[in-house]
Amino acid sequence: MSEYSTPVTVEHFKYLAARTNQEDDFLGELKNEALRHGIPPIWIAPEQGSFMQLLLKIAHAREVIEVGTLAGYSAIWMARALPPDGRVRTIESSGGHADFAERWISKSNVRNRVKVFRGRGEEILPQFETDSADAAFIDADKENYTLYLRESLRIVRQGGLILADNAFGFGRLFDQKDKGASAMRAFNEIMAREKSLQSIIVPVGDGLWVGLKLS
Ligand code: DHB
Ligand code: MG
């Protein structure tokens, strides 16, 4: 590479992560409680929450959809970037995770801005109206990402954002034997070739796809 570029090391990464908005005590407690409930600790990183808030604010987003609520951590981060009448519609297929998320959302300062939809993405997404969202965040079962992308491209308006988590396949992107990682490699090729999006993988968290819906 002849262009000047600084490869980001762990030291750089810790440096930048310490210099953006941090999670508050409420979100820290939510994660501790989620661990006690046996919910897997696969929520987004705080610096990713901060970055996603920036994107949503720059896009003047009001309506967001999310596939994969888990504990509600990312939904709360995103909802806090929206205006008072904004809304995150978040989809969760695990009843236990949905119960946990709803309990914490109801205790949060954005309780009126997050609605949990119980069911699988492939069942719920088709019920959402075309052009009814300004942004989508895909963060669920990796084998179905392409289906979630197709539906999100219908639901998000032109000029809106498509975000997708885990572009780096849980740190195992190049592991040929890992099923989740191979699903992510296949999805990454689809994103790279998707003509209706201008997109790039941003190396926050486990790799975050940021796509702008051009048409
Ligand atoms: C896994 C899923 C995620 O969404 C994530 O951020 C990390 C790991 C997983 O299924 O292992
Ligand atoms: Mg994820």
PDB file of C-alpha atoms and ligand atoms in Angstrom:
ATOM      1  CA  MET A   1       0.000   0.000   0.000  1.00  0.00           C
ATOM      2  CA  SER A   2       1.480   3.335  -0.995  1.00  0.00           C
ATOM      3  CA  GLU A   3      -1.258   5.446   0.598  1.00  0.00           C
ATOM      4  CA  TYR A   4      -0.473   6.735   4.041  1.00  0.00           C
ATOM      5  CA  SER A   5      -2.511   4.780   6.535  1.00  0.00           C
ATOM      6  CA  THR A   6      -1.930   3.835  10.175  1.00  0.00           C
ATOM      7  CA  PRO A   7      -2.757   0.197  10.901  1.00  0.00           C
ATOM      8  CA  VAL A   8      -4.845   0.228  14.057  1.00  0.00           C
ATOM      9  CA  THR A   9      -3.282  -1.742  16.897  1.00  0.00           C
ATOM     10  CA  VAL A  10      -4.921  -2.775  20.178  1.00  0.00           C
ATOM     11  CA  GLU A  11      -3.244   0.269  21.732  1.00  0.00           C
ATOM     12  CA  HIS A  12      -4.773   2.637  19.161  1.00  0.00           C
ATOM     13  CA  PHE A  13      -8.109   0.958  19.586  1.00  0.00           C
ATOM     14  CA  LYS A  14      -8.133   1.367  23.373  1.00  0.00           C
ATOM     15  CA  TYR A  15      -7.050   4.974  22.838  1.00  0.00           C
ATOM     16  CA  LEU A  16      -9.972   5.814  20.562  1.00  0.00           C
ATOM     17  CA  ALA A  17     -12.478   3.815  22.615  1.00  0.00           C
ATOM     18  CA  ALA A  18     -11.531   5.863  25.705  1.00  0.00           C
ATOM     19  CA  ARG A  19     -12.187   9.084  23.770  1.00  0.00           C
ATOM     20  CA  THR A  20     -15.808   8.738  22.785  1.00  0.00           C
ATOM     21  CA  ASN A  21     -19.068   8.623  24.723  1.00  0.00           C
ATOM     22  CA  GLN A  22     -18.994   5.909  27.386  1.00  0.00           C
ATOM     23  CA  GLU A  23     -21.857   3.710  28.532  1.00  0.00           C
ATOM     24  CA  ASP A  24     -23.700   4.990  31.604  1.00  0.00           C
ATOM     25  CA  ASP A  25     -24.266   3.084  34.875  1.00  0.00           C
ATOM     26  CA  PHE A  26     -27.693   1.948  33.698  1.00  0.00           C
ATOM     27  CA  LEU A  27     -26.296   0.106  30.664  1.00  0.00           C
ATOM     28  CA  GLY A  28     -23.475  -1.320  32.808  1.00  0.00           C
ATOM     29  CA  GLU A  29     -26.046  -2.704  35.257  1.00  0.00           C
ATOM     30  CA  LEU A  30     -28.121  -4.092  32.387  1.00  0.00           C
ATOM     31  CA  LYS A  31     -25.091  -6.099  31.197  1.00  0.00           C
ATOM     32  CA  ASN A  32     -24.271  -7.402  34.693  1.00  0.00           C
ATOM     33  CA  GLU A  33     -27.855  -8.507  35.175  1.00  0.00           C
ATOM     34  CA  ALA A  34     -27.924 -10.101  31.701  1.00  0.00           C
ATOM     35  CA  LEU A  35     -24.822 -12.147  32.623  1.00  0.00           C
ATOM     36  CA  ARG A  36     -26.540 -13.320  35.823  1.00  0.00           C
ATOM     37  CA  HIS A  37     -29.470 -14.412  33.629  1.00  0.00           C
ATOM     38  CA  GLY A  38     -27.198 -16.498  31.407  1.00  0.00           C
ATOM     39  CA  ILE A  39     -27.663 -14.235  28.374  1.00  0.00           C
ATOM     40  CA  PRO A  40     -24.538 -14.598  26.194  1.00  0.00           C
ATOM     41  CA  PRO A  41     -22.298 -11.503  26.354  1.00  0.00           C
ATOM     42  CA  ILE A  42     -22.490 -10.724  22.639  1.00  0.00           C
ATOM     43  CA  TRP A  43     -23.910  -7.201  22.888  1.00  0.00           C
ATOM     44  CA  ILE A  44     -22.244  -4.376  20.968  1.00  0.00           C
ATOM     45  CA  ALA A  45     -19.176  -2.602  22.350  1.00  0.00           C
ATOM     46  CA  PRO A  46     -19.742   0.822  23.991  1.00  0.00           C
ATOM     47  CA  GLU A  47     -17.685   2.611  21.315  1.00  0.00           C
ATOM     48  CA  GLN A  48     -19.884   0.925  18.718  1.00  0.00           C
ATOM     49  CA  GLY A  49     -22.953   2.245  20.549  1.00  0.00           C
ATOM     50  CA  SER A  50     -21.459   5.723  20.454  1.00  0.00           C
ATOM     51  CA  PHE A  51     -20.600   5.418  16.751  1.00  0.00           C
ATOM     52  CA  MET A  52     -24.083   4.149  15.876  1.00  0.00           C
ATOM     53  CA  GLN A  53     -25.598   7.068  17.785  1.00  0.00           C
ATOM     54  CA  LEU A  54     -23.477   9.457  15.717  1.00  0.00           C
ATOM     55  CA  LEU A  55     -24.646   7.852  12.480  1.00  0.00           C
ATOM     56  CA  LEU A  56     -28.297   7.983  13.524  1.00  0.00           C
ATOM     57  CA  LYS A  57     -27.990  11.631  14.572  1.00  0.00           C
ATOM     58  CA  ILE A  58     -26.237  12.612  11.317  1.00  0.00           C
ATOM     59  CA  ALA A  59     -29.008  10.831   9.384  1.00  0.00           C
ATOM     60  CA  HIS A  60     -31.695  12.613  11.466  1.00  0.00           C
ATOM     61  CA  ALA A  61     -33.164   9.163  12.024  1.00  0.00           C
ATOM     62  CA  ARG A  62     -36.543   8.895  13.723  1.00  0.00           C
ATOM     63  CA  GLU A  63     -37.595   5.316  12.887  1.00  0.00           C
ATOM     64  CA  VAL A  64     -35.131   2.442  13.393  1.00  0.00           C
ATOM     65  CA  ILE A  65     -35.611  -1.303  13.013  1.00  0.00           C
ATOM     66  CA  GLU A  66     -33.368  -3.865  14.665  1.00  0.00           C
ATOM     67  CA  VAL A  67     -33.150  -7.624  14.071  1.00  0.00           C
ATOM     68  CA  GLY A  68     -31.858  -9.312  17.245  1.00  0.00           C
ATOM     69  CA  THR A  69     -32.746  -7.524  20.492  1.00  0.00           C
ATOM     70  CA  LEU A  70     -30.750  -9.838  22.795  1.00  0.00           C
ATOM     71  CA  ALA A  71     -30.778  -7.925  26.139  1.00  0.00           C
ATOM     72  CA  GLY A  72     -31.930  -4.597  24.705  1.00  0.00           C
ATOM     73  CA  TYR A  73     -28.491  -2.977  25.069  1.00  0.00           C
ATOM     74  CA  SER A  74     -28.096  -1.776  21.464  1.00  0.00           C
ATOM     75  CA  ALA A  75     -31.778  -0.790  21.197  1.00  0.00           C
ATOM     76  CA  ILE A  76     -31.361   1.528  24.198  1.00  0.00           C
ATOM     77  CA  TRP A  77     -28.147   3.047  22.770  1.00  0.00           C
ATOM     78  CA  MET A  78     -29.929   3.694  19.463  1.00  0.00           C
ATOM     79  CA  ALA A  79     -33.168   4.987  20.990  1.00  0.00           C
ATOM     80  CA  ARG A  80     -31.186   7.592  22.920  1.00  0.00           C
ATOM     81  CA  ALA A  81     -30.035   9.048  19.578  1.00  0.00           C
ATOM     82  CA  LEU A  82     -33.602   9.588  18.375  1.00  0.00           C
ATOM     83  CA  PRO A  83     -35.943  12.531  18.884  1.00  0.00           C
ATOM     84  CA  PRO A  84     -38.660  12.139  21.587  1.00  0.00           C
ATOM     85  CA  ASP A  85     -41.156  10.855  19.027  1.00  0.00           C
ATOM     86  CA  GLY A  86     -38.621   8.433  17.557  1.00  0.00           C
ATOM     87  CA  ARG A  87     -38.950   4.683  17.774  1.00  0.00           C
ATOM     88  CA  VAL A  88     -36.847   1.518  17.612  1.00  0.00           C
ATOM     89  CA  ARG A  89     -38.813  -1.527  16.497  1.00  0.00           C
ATOM     90  CA  THR A  90     -36.659  -4.443  17.656  1.00  0.00           C
ATOM     91  CA  ILE A  91     -37.254  -8.106  16.838  1.00  0.00           C
ATOM     92  CA  GLU A  92     -36.364 -10.979  19.182  1.00  0.00           C
ATOM     93  CA  SER A  93     -37.094 -14.675  18.675  1.00  0.00           C
ATOM     94  CA  SER A  94     -36.121 -15.838  22.169  1.00  0.00           C
ATOM     95  CA  GLY A  95     -38.973 -15.320  24.645  1.00  0.00           C
ATOM     96  CA  GLY A  96     -36.553 -15.207  27.580  1.00  0.00           C
ATOM     97  CA  HIS A  97     -34.383 -12.550  25.946  1.00  0.00           C
ATOM     98  CA  ALA A  98     -37.462 -10.540  24.960  1.00  0.00           C
ATOM     99  CA  ASP A  99     -38.756 -10.682  28.573  1.00  0.00           C
ATOM    100  CA  PHE A 100     -35.388  -9.462  29.888  1.00  0.00           C
ATOM    101  CA  ALA A 101     -35.109  -6.699  27.290  1.00  0.00           C
ATOM    102  CA  GLU A 102     -38.659  -5.459  27.899  1.00  0.00           C
ATOM    103  CA  ARG A 103     -38.031  -5.304  31.643  1.00  0.00           C
ATOM    104  CA  TRP A 104     -34.900  -3.180  31.174  1.00  0.00           C
ATOM    105  CA  ILE A 105     -36.395  -1.031  28.440  1.00  0.00           C
ATOM    106  CA  SER A 106     -39.329  -0.236  30.757  1.00  0.00           C
ATOM    107  CA  LYS A 107     -36.821   0.936  33.421  1.00  0.00           C
ATOM    108  CA  SER A 108     -34.825   3.013  30.924  1.00  0.00           C
ATOM    109  CA  ASN A 109     -35.131   6.664  29.945  1.00  0.00           C
ATOM    110  CA  VAL A 110     -36.289   5.638  26.441  1.00  0.00           C
ATOM    111  CA  ARG A 111     -39.123   3.314  27.489  1.00  0.00           C
ATOM    112  CA  ASN A 112     -41.507   5.035  25.056  1.00  0.00           C
ATOM    113  CA  ARG A 113     -39.053   4.823  22.170  1.00  0.00           C
ATOM    114  CA  VAL A 114     -38.462   1.047  21.996  1.00  0.00           C
ATOM    115  CA  LYS A 115     -40.970  -1.617  21.044  1.00  0.00           C
ATOM    116  CA  VAL A 116     -40.029  -5.306  21.166  1.00  0.00           C
ATOM    117  CA  PHE A 117     -41.591  -7.555  18.509  1.00  0.00           C
ATOM    118  CA  ARG A 118     -41.562 -11.212  19.502  1.00  0.00           C
ATOM    119  CA  GLY A 119     -40.857 -13.717  16.751  1.00  0.00           C
ATOM    120  CA  ARG A 120     -38.409 -14.557  14.034  1.00  0.00           C
ATOM    121  CA  GLY A 121     -37.142 -11.864  11.706  1.00  0.00           C
ATOM    122  CA  GLU A 122     -38.478 -13.690   8.691  1.00  0.00           C
ATOM    123  CA  GLU A 123     -41.991 -13.588  10.229  1.00  0.00           C
ATOM    124  CA  ILE A 124     -41.971 -10.056  11.633  1.00  0.00           C
ATOM    125  CA  LEU A 125     -40.053  -8.034   9.027  1.00  0.00           C
ATOM    126  CA  PRO A 126     -42.631  -8.667   6.247  1.00  0.00           C
ATOM    127  CA  GLN A 127     -45.234  -7.008   8.519  1.00  0.00           C
ATOM    128  CA  PHE A 128     -43.300  -3.712   8.524  1.00  0.00           C
ATOM    129  CA  GLU A 129     -44.367  -1.166   5.955  1.00  0.00           C
ATOM    130  CA  THR A 130     -42.194  -0.292   2.955  1.00  0.00           C
ATOM    131  CA  ASP A 131     -40.189   2.955   3.450  1.00  0.00           C
ATOM    132  CA  SER A 132     -41.214   3.089   7.115  1.00  0.00           C
ATOM    133  CA  ALA A 133     -37.707   3.312   8.629  1.00  0.00           C
ATOM    134  CA  ASP A 134     -34.683   5.599   8.432  1.00  0.00           C
ATOM    135  CA  ALA A 135     -32.215   2.937   9.538  1.00  0.00           C
ATOM    136  CA  ALA A 136     -31.882  -0.793  10.143  1.00  0.00           C
ATOM    137  CA  PHE A 137     -29.457  -2.658  12.408  1.00  0.00           C
ATOM    138  CA  ILE A 138     -29.031  -6.352  11.571  1.00  0.00           C
ATOM    139  CA  ASP A 139     -27.524  -8.316  14.488  1.00  0.00           C
ATOM    140  CA  ALA A 140     -29.088 -11.771  14.668  1.00  0.00           C
ATOM    141  CA  ASP A 141     -28.595 -15.330  13.331  1.00  0.00           C
ATOM    142  CA  LYS A 142     -25.896 -15.041  10.682  1.00  0.00           C
ATOM    143  CA  GLU A 143     -27.372 -17.633   8.295  1.00  0.00           C
ATOM    144  CA  ASN A 144     -30.382 -15.366   7.708  1.00  0.00           C
ATOM    145  CA  TYR A 145     -28.553 -12.044   7.259  1.00  0.00           C
ATOM    146  CA  THR A 146     -29.226 -11.929   3.507  1.00  0.00           C
ATOM    147  CA  LEU A 147     -32.952 -12.349   4.073  1.00  0.00           C
ATOM    148  CA  TYR A 148     -32.825  -9.582   6.717  1.00  0.00           C
ATOM    149  CA  LEU A 149     -30.906  -7.383   4.277  1.00  0.00           C
ATOM    150  CA  ARG A 150     -33.516  -7.845   1.523  1.00  0.00           C
ATOM    151  CA  GLU A 151     -36.349  -6.932   3.896  1.00  0.00           C
ATOM    152  CA  SER A 152     -34.378  -4.017   5.381  1.00  0.00           C
ATOM    153  CA  LEU A 153     -33.737  -2.627   1.892  1.00  0.00           C
ATOM    154  CA  ARG A 154     -37.520  -2.576   1.409  1.00  0.00           C
ATOM    155  CA  ILE A 155     -38.334  -1.082   4.809  1.00  0.00           C
ATOM    156  CA  VAL A 156     -35.600   1.599   4.951  1.00  0.00           C
ATOM    157  CA  ARG A 157     -36.208   4.701   2.836  1.00  0.00           C
ATOM    158  CA  GLN A 158     -33.838   5.985   0.167  1.00  0.00           C
ATOM    159  CA  GLY A 159     -31.093   7.947   1.936  1.00  0.00           C
ATOM    160  CA  GLY A 160     -31.437   5.762   5.022  1.00  0.00           C
ATOM    161  CA  LEU A 161     -28.851   3.535   6.696  1.00  0.00           C
ATOM    162  CA  ILE A 162     -28.327  -0.210   6.714  1.00  0.00           C
ATOM    163  CA  LEU A 163     -26.043  -1.332   9.560  1.00  0.00           C
ATOM    164  CA  ALA A 164     -25.009  -4.953  10.069  1.00  0.00           C
ATOM    165  CA  ASP A 165     -22.978  -6.368  12.945  1.00  0.00           C
ATOM    166  CA  ASN A 166     -20.210  -8.983  13.044  1.00  0.00           C
ATOM    167  CA  ALA A 167     -18.639  -8.365   9.628  1.00  0.00           C
ATOM    168  CA  PHE A 168     -15.451  -9.814  11.201  1.00  0.00           C
ATOM    169  CA  GLY A 169     -17.209 -13.075  12.124  1.00  0.00           C
ATOM    170  CA  PHE A 170     -16.590 -12.947  15.916  1.00  0.00           C
ATOM    171  CA  GLY A 171     -12.878 -12.546  15.231  1.00  0.00           C
ATOM    172  CA  ARG A 172     -12.860 -15.796  13.212  1.00  0.00           C
ATOM    173  CA  LEU A 173     -13.631 -14.361   9.764  1.00  0.00           C
ATOM    174  CA  PHE A 174     -10.957 -16.389   7.953  1.00  0.00           C
ATOM    175  CA  ASP A 175     -11.604 -19.649   9.815  1.00  0.00           C
ATOM    176  CA  GLN A 176     -12.790 -21.986   7.049  1.00  0.00           C
ATOM    177  CA  LYS A 177     -14.339 -24.436   9.539  1.00  0.00           C
ATOM    178  CA  ASP A 178     -16.491 -21.959  11.468  1.00  0.00           C
ATOM    179  CA  LYS A 179     -20.102 -21.980  10.262  1.00  0.00           C
ATOM    180  CA  GLY A 180     -21.011 -18.521  11.543  1.00  0.00           C
ATOM    181  CA  ALA A 181     -17.857 -17.016  10.064  1.00  0.00           C
ATOM    182  CA  SER A 182     -18.502 -18.616   6.693  1.00  0.00           C
ATOM    183  CA  ALA A 183     -22.062 -17.214   6.739  1.00  0.00           C
ATOM    184  CA  MET A 184     -20.549 -13.784   7.420  1.00  0.00           C
ATOM    185  CA  ARG A 185     -18.019 -14.122   4.575  1.00  0.00           C
ATOM    186  CA  ALA A 186     -20.887 -14.922   2.199  1.00  0.00           C
ATOM    187  CA  PHE A 187     -22.933 -11.988   3.521  1.00  0.00           C
ATOM    188  CA  ASN A 188     -19.955  -9.641   3.235  1.00  0.00           C
ATOM    189  CA  GLU A 189     -19.665 -10.475  -0.494  1.00  0.00           C
ATOM    190  CA  ILE A 190     -23.354  -9.701  -0.965  1.00  0.00           C
ATOM    191  CA  MET A 191     -22.992  -6.355   0.819  1.00  0.00           C
ATOM    192  CA  ALA A 192     -19.876  -5.487  -1.205  1.00  0.00           C
ATOM    193  CA  ARG A 193     -21.765  -6.119  -4.454  1.00  0.00           C
ATOM    194  CA  GLU A 194     -25.126  -4.593  -3.501  1.00  0.00           C
ATOM    195  CA  LYS A 195     -25.682  -1.833  -6.082  1.00  0.00           C
ATOM    196  CA  SER A 196     -28.342   0.005  -4.095  1.00  0.00           C
ATOM    197  CA  LEU A 197     -25.887   0.664  -1.252  1.00  0.00           C
ATOM    198  CA  GLN A 198     -22.692   2.600  -0.759  1.00  0.00           C
ATOM    199  CA  SER A 199     -21.139   0.745   2.127  1.00  0.00           C
ATOM    200  CA  ILE A 200     -17.997  -0.039   4.062  1.00  0.00           C
ATOM    201  CA  ILE A 201     -16.999  -2.224   7.008  1.00  0.00           C
ATOM    202  CA  VAL A 202     -15.981   0.038   9.886  1.00  0.00           C
ATOM    203  CA  PRO A 203     -13.632  -1.735  12.326  1.00  0.00           C
ATOM    204  CA  VAL A 204     -15.481  -0.946  15.535  1.00  0.00           C
ATOM    205  CA  GLY A 205     -16.676  -3.817  17.688  1.00  0.00           C
ATOM    206  CA  ASP A 206     -16.615  -7.012  15.610  1.00  0.00           C
ATOM    207  CA  GLY A 207     -16.786  -5.082  12.313  1.00  0.00           C
ATOM    208  CA  LEU A 208     -19.810  -2.952  11.514  1.00  0.00           C
ATOM    209  CA  TRP A 209     -21.220  -2.652   8.009  1.00  0.00           C
ATOM    210  CA  VAL A 210     -22.397   0.889   7.337  1.00  0.00           C
ATOM    211  CA  GLY A 211     -24.435   1.220   4.170  1.00  0.00           C
ATOM    212  CA  LEU A 212     -26.253   4.197   2.708  1.00  0.00           C
ATOM    213  CA  LYS A 213     -29.316   3.313   0.645  1.00  0.00           C
ATOM    214  CA  LEU A 214     -28.760   5.169  -2.629  1.00  0.00           C
ATOM    215  CA  SER A 215     -31.829   4.039  -4.544  1.00  0.00           C
TER     216      SER A 215
HETATM  217  C1  DHB B   1     -22.368 -13.886  18.074  1.00  0.00           C
HETATM  218  C2  DHB B   1     -23.406 -13.089  17.623  1.00  0.00           C
HETATM  219  C3  DHB B   1     -23.275 -11.736  17.635  1.00  0.00           C
HETATM  220  O1  DHB B   1     -24.251 -10.917  17.161  1.00  0.00           O
HETATM  221  C4  DHB B   1     -22.129 -11.136  18.152  1.00  0.00           C
HETATM  222  O2  DHB B   1     -22.062  -9.780  18.150  1.00  0.00           O
HETATM  223  C5  DHB B   1     -21.082 -11.911  18.596  1.00  0.00           C
HETATM  224  C6  DHB B   1     -21.215 -13.299  18.584  1.00  0.00           C
HETATM  225  C7  DHB B   1     -22.520 -15.341  18.077  1.00  0.00           C
HETATM  226  O3  DHB B   1     -23.562 -15.830  17.615  1.00  0.00           O
HETATM  227  O4  DHB B   1     -21.610 -16.031  18.516  1.00  0.00           O
HETATM  228 MG    MG B   2     -23.623  -8.977  16.930  1.00  0.00          MG
END
